[in-house]
Tab-separated table of C-alpha atoms in Angstrom:
chain	number	residue	atom	x	y	z
A	1	MET	CA	61.396	147.621	126.514
A	2	ASP	CA	62.900	148.047	123.033
A	3	PRO	CA	60.924	146.807	120.035
A	4	PHE	CA	62.220	143.615	118.440
A	5	CYS	CA	60.180	143.899	115.224
A	6	ALA	CA	57.023	145.274	113.662
A	7	ALA	CA	54.314	142.781	112.679
A	8	ILE	CA	51.694	143.652	110.048
A	9	ASP	CA	48.468	141.949	108.984
A	10	TRP	CA	47.623	143.594	105.647
A	11	GLY	CA	44.197	142.651	104.324
A	12	THR	CA	42.166	143.782	101.354
A	13	SER	CA	40.397	146.490	103.340
A	14	HIS	CA	42.198	146.589	106.698
A	15	PHE	CA	45.685	147.300	108.026
A	16	ARG	CA	46.957	146.285	111.485
A	17	ILE	CA	50.448	146.866	112.824
A	18	TRP	CA	52.034	145.935	116.146
A	19	LEU	CA	55.383	146.849	117.682
A	20	VAL	CA	56.608	143.753	119.513
A	21	ALA	CA	59.352	143.128	122.079
A	22	SER	CA	61.574	140.062	121.876
A	23	ASP	CA	59.456	138.228	124.477
A	24	GLY	CA	56.255	138.842	122.507
A	25	THR	CA	55.018	141.809	124.543
A	26	VAL	CA	53.014	144.251	122.430
A	27	LEU	CA	54.510	147.729	122.809
A	28	GLY	CA	52.199	149.539	120.407
A	29	GLU	CA	49.327	148.901	118.018
A	30	ARG	CA	47.586	150.794	115.237
A	31	ARG	CA	44.706	149.904	112.918
A	32	SER	CA	43.279	151.580	109.859
A	33	GLY	CA	41.251	150.983	106.713
A	34	GLU	CA	44.374	151.256	104.548
A	35	GLY	CA	44.160	147.779	103.115
A	36	MET	CA	45.533	146.604	99.794
A	37	ASN	CA	42.959	148.626	97.852
A	38	SER	CA	44.194	151.855	99.446
A	39	ALA	CA	47.856	150.846	99.350
A	40	ALA	CA	47.695	150.212	95.618
A	41	GLU	CA	47.152	153.976	95.203
A	42	SER	CA	49.028	155.455	98.177
A	43	GLY	CA	51.932	152.996	98.147
A	44	PHE	CA	52.634	150.155	100.553
A	45	LYS	CA	55.926	151.569	101.808
A	46	ALA	CA	54.466	155.051	102.363
A	47	ILE	CA	51.606	153.700	104.472
A	48	MET	CA	53.875	151.431	106.511
A	49	GLU	CA	56.477	154.104	107.176
A	50	THR	CA	53.833	156.639	108.236
A	51	HIS	CA	52.544	154.273	110.903
A	52	LEU	CA	56.040	153.278	112.030
A	53	GLN	CA	57.059	156.931	112.374
A	54	ASP	CA	53.902	157.740	114.340
A	55	MET	CA	54.771	154.837	116.662
A	56	GLU	CA	58.358	156.174	116.993
A	57	ALA	CA	59.822	152.901	115.709
A	58	PRO	CA	63.557	152.764	114.909
A	59	SER	CA	64.346	153.444	111.255
A	60	ASP	CA	65.961	150.011	110.835
A	61	LEU	CA	63.387	147.935	112.744
A	62	PRO	CA	62.679	144.692	110.822
A	63	VAL	CA	59.120	144.050	109.627
A	64	ILE	CA	57.185	140.833	109.027
A	65	ILE	CA	53.956	140.973	106.992
A	66	CYS	CA	51.155	138.571	106.132
A	67	GLY	CA	48.071	138.956	103.989
A	68	MET	CA	47.320	140.707	100.730
A	69	ALA	CA	50.593	142.658	100.620
A	70	GLY	CA	51.979	139.403	99.237
A	71	SER	CA	49.374	138.994	96.502
A	72	ARG	CA	49.974	139.500	92.800
A	73	GLN	CA	48.490	143.008	93.121
A	74	GLY	CA	50.325	143.659	96.400
A	75	TRP	CA	53.702	145.038	97.424
A	76	ARG	CA	55.694	142.009	96.298
A	77	GLU	CA	54.211	138.682	95.319
A	78	ALA	CA	54.837	135.828	97.743
A	79	ARG	CA	53.753	132.838	95.691
A	80	TYR	CA	51.341	130.359	97.190
A	81	LEU	CA	52.691	127.292	98.942
A	82	ARG	CA	50.952	124.225	97.485
A	83	LEU	CA	49.198	121.628	99.635
A	84	PRO	CA	49.961	119.499	101.467
A	85	ALA	CA	52.062	122.087	103.264
A	86	GLN	CA	53.852	122.017	106.602
A	87	LEU	CA	52.788	125.130	108.500
A	88	SER	CA	56.332	125.797	109.634
A	89	GLY	CA	57.404	125.689	105.977
A	90	ILE	CA	55.540	128.933	105.362
A	91	PHE	CA	58.499	130.793	106.876
A	92	ASP	CA	60.907	129.169	104.414
A	93	SER	CA	58.876	130.524	101.487
A	94	ALA	CA	58.757	134.139	102.687
A	95	VAL	CA	60.006	136.798	100.272
A	96	SER	CA	62.106	139.876	101.053
A	97	VAL	CA	61.283	143.411	99.956
A	98	ASP	CA	64.208	145.454	98.660
A	99	ASP	CA	64.736	148.280	101.136
A	100	PRO	CA	67.943	150.147	102.040
A	101	HIS	CA	67.115	150.394	105.761
A	102	ARG	CA	64.764	147.637	106.877
A	103	ASP	CA	64.666	143.853	106.599
A	104	ILE	CA	61.090	143.312	105.378
A	105	ARG	CA	59.662	139.786	104.937
A	106	ILE	CA	56.267	138.871	103.472
A	107	LEU	CA	54.744	135.456	104.191
A	108	PRO	CA	53.093	133.441	101.399
A	109	GLY	CA	49.551	132.121	101.296
A	110	LEU	CA	48.435	128.542	100.686
A	111	ALA	CA	46.949	127.001	97.541
A	112	GLN	CA	44.910	123.863	96.994
A	113	ASP	CA	45.869	123.130	93.401
A	114	GLU	CA	43.142	120.654	92.471
A	115	ALA	CA	41.360	120.803	89.128
A	116	ALA	CA	37.976	120.088	90.708
A	117	ARG	CA	38.380	122.139	93.912
A	118	PRO	CA	40.976	124.901	93.429
A	119	ASP	CA	41.266	127.180	96.449
A	120	VAL	CA	43.572	129.791	97.968
A	121	MET	CA	44.096	131.665	101.237
A	122	ARG	CA	46.209	134.628	102.339
A	123	GLY	CA	46.443	135.728	105.943
A	124	GLU	CA	44.513	132.812	107.405
A	125	GLU	CA	47.626	130.608	107.195
A	126	THR	CA	49.305	132.904	109.733
A	127	GLN	CA	46.353	132.532	112.098
A	128	LEU	CA	46.740	128.773	111.737
A	129	LEU	CA	50.430	129.129	112.614
A	130	GLY	CA	49.399	130.887	115.806
A	131	CYS	CA	46.899	128.182	116.788
A	132	PHE	CA	48.715	125.043	115.616
A	133	SER	CA	52.250	125.841	116.728
A	134	SER	CA	53.125	122.246	117.596
A	135	THR	CA	54.711	120.291	114.743
A	136	ASP	CA	52.440	117.300	115.442
A	137	ALA	CA	49.219	119.288	115.899
A	138	SER	CA	46.108	117.918	114.197
A	139	GLY	CA	42.498	119.001	113.933
A	140	TRP	CA	40.071	121.198	112.053
A	141	ALA	CA	39.802	124.963	111.967
A	142	CYS	CA	36.907	127.246	111.107
A	143	LEU	CA	37.907	130.828	110.276
A	144	PRO	CA	34.724	132.866	109.684
A	145	GLY	CA	34.728	136.036	107.632
A	146	THR	CA	33.902	137.523	104.282
A	147	HIS	CA	35.355	134.341	102.816
A	148	SER	CA	35.175	131.720	105.573
A	149	LYS	CA	37.780	128.954	105.606
A	150	TRP	CA	37.435	125.399	106.878
A	151	VAL	CA	40.830	123.728	107.156
A	152	CYS	CA	42.141	120.240	107.916
A	153	ILE	CA	45.512	119.986	109.705
A	154	LYS	CA	47.295	116.662	110.187
A	155	SER	CA	50.595	116.445	112.069
A	156	GLY	CA	51.281	120.134	111.517
A	157	ARG	CA	50.461	119.968	107.792
A	158	VAL	CA	47.546	121.640	106.041
A	159	THR	CA	46.100	118.871	103.878
A	160	ARG	CA	42.770	120.287	102.670
A	161	PHE	CA	40.635	123.397	102.967
A	162	SER	CA	37.508	124.968	101.513
A	163	THR	CA	36.410	128.578	101.196
A	164	PHE	CA	32.777	129.592	101.705
A	165	MET	CA	31.726	133.067	100.534
A	166	THR	CA	29.320	133.399	103.447
A	167	GLY	CA	30.082	136.973	104.479
A	168	GLU	CA	30.173	138.324	100.942
A	169	LEU	CA	26.925	136.583	99.968
A	170	PHE	CA	25.264	137.795	103.170
A	171	ASN	CA	26.180	141.394	102.319
A	172	LEU	CA	24.925	141.007	98.762
A	173	PHE	CA	21.582	139.595	99.913
A	174	ALA	CA	21.224	142.148	102.718
A	175	ARG	CA	22.170	145.211	100.642
A	176	LYS	CA	21.597	144.479	96.966
A	177	SER	CA	18.751	141.950	96.730
A	178	ILE	CA	15.032	142.136	97.382
A	179	LEU	CA	15.797	140.820	100.886
A	180	ARG	CA	17.188	144.229	101.814
A	181	HIS	CA	13.628	145.382	102.557
A	182	ALA	CA	13.310	142.665	105.201
A	183	VAL	CA	16.575	143.437	107.043
A	184	SER	CA	17.066	147.181	106.509
A	185	GLY	CA	18.568	149.113	109.407
A	186	ILE	CA	19.782	146.082	111.378
A	187	ASP	CA	23.453	145.223	111.746
A	188	ARG	CA	23.586	142.833	114.686
A	189	CYS	CA	22.290	139.305	115.108
A	190	ASP	CA	21.106	137.522	118.242
A	191	PRO	CA	22.347	133.951	117.654
A	192	HIS	CA	20.193	132.644	120.506
A	193	SER	CA	16.912	133.914	119.049
A	194	ALA	CA	14.269	131.476	117.845
A	195	SER	CA	14.390	132.860	114.295
A	196	PHE	CA	18.174	132.359	114.028
A	197	LYS	CA	18.091	128.816	115.408
A	198	GLN	CA	15.166	127.726	113.238
A	199	ALA	CA	16.834	129.035	110.073
A	200	LEU	CA	20.166	127.494	111.090
A	201	PHE	CA	18.583	124.039	111.505
A	202	GLU	CA	16.625	124.330	108.255
A	203	ALA	CA	19.698	125.194	106.187
A	204	ALA	CA	21.996	122.699	107.917
A	205	GLU	CA	19.518	119.845	107.430
A	206	ASN	CA	18.363	120.743	103.920
A	207	PRO	CA	21.051	122.841	102.183
A	208	ALA	CA	19.621	122.109	98.723
A	209	SER	CA	16.585	124.247	99.628
A	210	VAL	CA	18.490	127.342	100.746
A	211	SER	CA	17.589	129.339	97.626
A	212	SER	CA	13.902	128.807	98.414
A	213	LEU	CA	14.385	129.352	102.140
A	214	LEU	CA	16.058	132.701	101.468
A	215	PHE	CA	12.950	134.078	99.803
A	216	SER	CA	10.949	133.187	102.913
A	217	VAL	CA	12.779	136.051	104.654
A	218	ARG	CA	10.940	138.508	102.412
A	219	ALA	CA	7.680	136.557	102.277
A	220	GLY	CA	7.520	136.335	106.065
A	221	GLN	CA	7.685	140.109	106.287
A	222	LEU	CA	4.934	140.603	103.689
A	223	LEU	CA	2.526	137.947	104.943
A	224	HIS	CA	3.189	137.696	108.666
A	225	GLY	CA	4.595	141.105	109.484
A	226	SER	CA	7.928	139.663	110.605
A	227	SER	CA	10.206	142.325	112.066
A	228	VAL	CA	13.446	143.383	110.410
A	229	SER	CA	15.279	141.927	113.420
A	230	ASN	CA	13.722	138.537	112.768
A	231	GLY	CA	14.540	138.889	109.087
A	232	TYR	CA	18.185	139.678	109.827
A	233	GLU	CA	18.488	136.767	112.235
A	234	ARG	CA	16.807	134.404	109.790
A	235	LEU	CA	19.119	135.462	106.968
A	236	SER	CA	22.139	135.007	109.257
A	237	GLY	CA	21.002	131.565	110.355
A	238	LEU	CA	20.382	130.411	106.800
A	239	MET	CA	23.788	131.542	105.573
A	240	ILE	CA	25.763	130.036	108.459
A	241	GLY	CA	23.754	126.804	108.431
A	242	TRP	CA	24.412	126.531	104.688
A	243	GLU	CA	28.143	126.983	105.285
A	244	ILE	CA	28.313	124.357	108.011
A	245	ALA	CA	26.353	121.904	105.860
A	246	GLY	CA	28.841	122.512	103.054
A	247	ALA	CA	31.802	121.860	105.352
A	248	ARG	CA	30.253	118.618	106.547
A	249	ALA	CA	29.521	117.539	102.973
A	250	ALA	CA	33.099	118.278	101.911
A	251	PHE	CA	34.925	116.783	104.878
A	252	GLY	CA	32.567	114.592	106.866
A	253	THR	CA	33.607	114.966	110.468
A	254	VAL	CA	34.987	118.373	111.462
A	255	GLU	CA	36.009	117.610	115.027
A	256	PRO	CA	38.102	118.399	116.999
A	257	LEU	CA	37.327	121.893	115.753
A	258	HIS	CA	39.091	125.174	116.515
A	259	LEU	CA	37.005	128.306	115.970
A	260	ILE	CA	39.343	131.200	115.114
A	261	ALA	CA	37.462	134.500	115.109
A	262	SER	CA	37.035	137.775	116.987
A	263	GLY	CA	34.257	139.923	118.380
A	264	HIS	CA	30.612	139.405	117.509
A	265	LEU	CA	31.476	137.059	114.652
A	266	PHE	CA	33.057	134.701	117.164
A	267	GLU	CA	29.918	134.772	119.310
A	268	ILE	CA	27.613	134.056	116.351
A	269	TYR	CA	29.619	131.080	115.099
A	270	ARG	CA	30.209	129.683	118.577
A	271	ALA	CA	26.464	129.733	119.224
A	272	ALA	CA	25.693	128.208	115.813
A	273	LEU	CA	28.121	125.347	116.399
A	274	GLN	CA	26.687	124.736	119.862
A	275	HIS	CA	23.138	124.656	118.462
A	276	LEU	CA	24.263	121.969	115.980
A	277	ASN	CA	26.087	119.983	118.699
A	278	ILE	CA	29.529	120.612	117.218
A	279	HIS	CA	32.075	121.100	119.981
A	280	ALA	CA	34.693	123.758	119.261
A	281	THR	CA	37.499	125.369	121.220
A	282	GLY	CA	37.902	129.088	120.627
A	283	ALA	CA	40.858	131.241	119.680
A	284	ASP	CA	40.943	134.992	119.113
A	285	ALA	CA	41.791	135.732	115.469
A	286	ASP	CA	43.809	138.879	116.262
A	287	GLY	CA	45.830	137.039	118.879
A	288	ALA	CA	46.374	134.082	116.538
A	289	VAL	CA	47.689	136.140	113.622
A	290	LEU	CA	49.999	138.101	115.925
A	291	LYS	CA	51.322	134.886	117.487
A	292	GLY	CA	52.014	133.499	113.998
A	293	LEU	CA	53.816	136.675	112.930
A	294	ILE	CA	55.941	136.701	116.093
A	295	ALA	CA	56.929	133.071	115.470
A	296	GLY	CA	58.135	134.097	112.018
A	297	ALA	CA	60.053	137.094	113.355
A	298	GLN	CA	61.810	134.935	115.925
A	299	ARG	CA	62.707	132.533	113.132
A	300	PHE	CA	64.144	135.285	110.915
A	301	TRP	CA	65.911	137.470	113.466
A	302	SER	CA	67.917	136.676	116.575
A	303	ALA	CA	66.769	138.448	119.732
A	304	ASP	CA	70.398	138.523	120.956
A	305	ASP	CA	71.528	140.259	117.762
A	306	ARG	CA	68.753	142.824	118.115
A	307	ARG	CA	69.670	143.532	121.743
A	308	ARG	CA	73.334	143.982	120.836
A	309	HIS	CA	72.312	146.320	118.028
A	310	TYR	CA	70.293	148.529	120.385
A	311	GLY	CA	73.059	148.527	122.961
A	312	GLN	CA	75.589	149.735	120.413
A	313	ALA	CA	73.185	152.335	119.065
A	314	LYS	CA	72.684	153.839	122.538
A	315	VAL	CA	76.387	154.126	123.416
């Protein structure tokens, strides 16, 4: 099968590229740590072309990109689309990159331009496109990560969202604070352990006490000989319980909820939501962002035109 386009998810610290056929079949995939921070030095075009050449992609293959390549410090700024925003309208606000050979489009992020609760997202909007493809889709979405997003969608429109710095704060506490002594050497959490569940309930029920509860991770090690595994699980439970309490405080009900995540992070959040009796349907984050990018590519470029182009090129 001939590739129809290349789809790229370009984050702050990660880079993912797929070669995709016109029917959505993935023909090739590459991942690296060449996120925006690396691209700012090496060059966005140089990184992209290196991967495309290694994948033997045609020199004029069109490319659709989401994520930090569209930030102010990125390849070309794709200004935020203000809320409320129709998800399908994200495609209409894409920007083109000047290139003599390829048609390159970068999708914008979303902005909640409120004086009291300003907020932004880049990349997550494309995952939402992949999960809420219907124009009348409604519900809530939880997108865990370094900066977790909780999003309200009504009739295909993003109306509100909130960012929680759960992953970044967890890393700061685990690596830079006094709590590092209580979790050192552990990098995986058992979300079904007693220590995780207890901490999750404590934080979800009493979020105002989280600062005090956090210190108990260290005190438990000193006074009761708690293991580093228990410390890691307790810290994880406190942080996720705090996040969920914040989402409930901001939005009230958060059901029906779609959990959009991958790997172990998906398992941790799914378990946490189950423990708190919040029903959620799951969606793979990688699959969601790719589905959203493919929808944009099919909007921008005609599959029939691409097939005719390849047929002429092979004559």
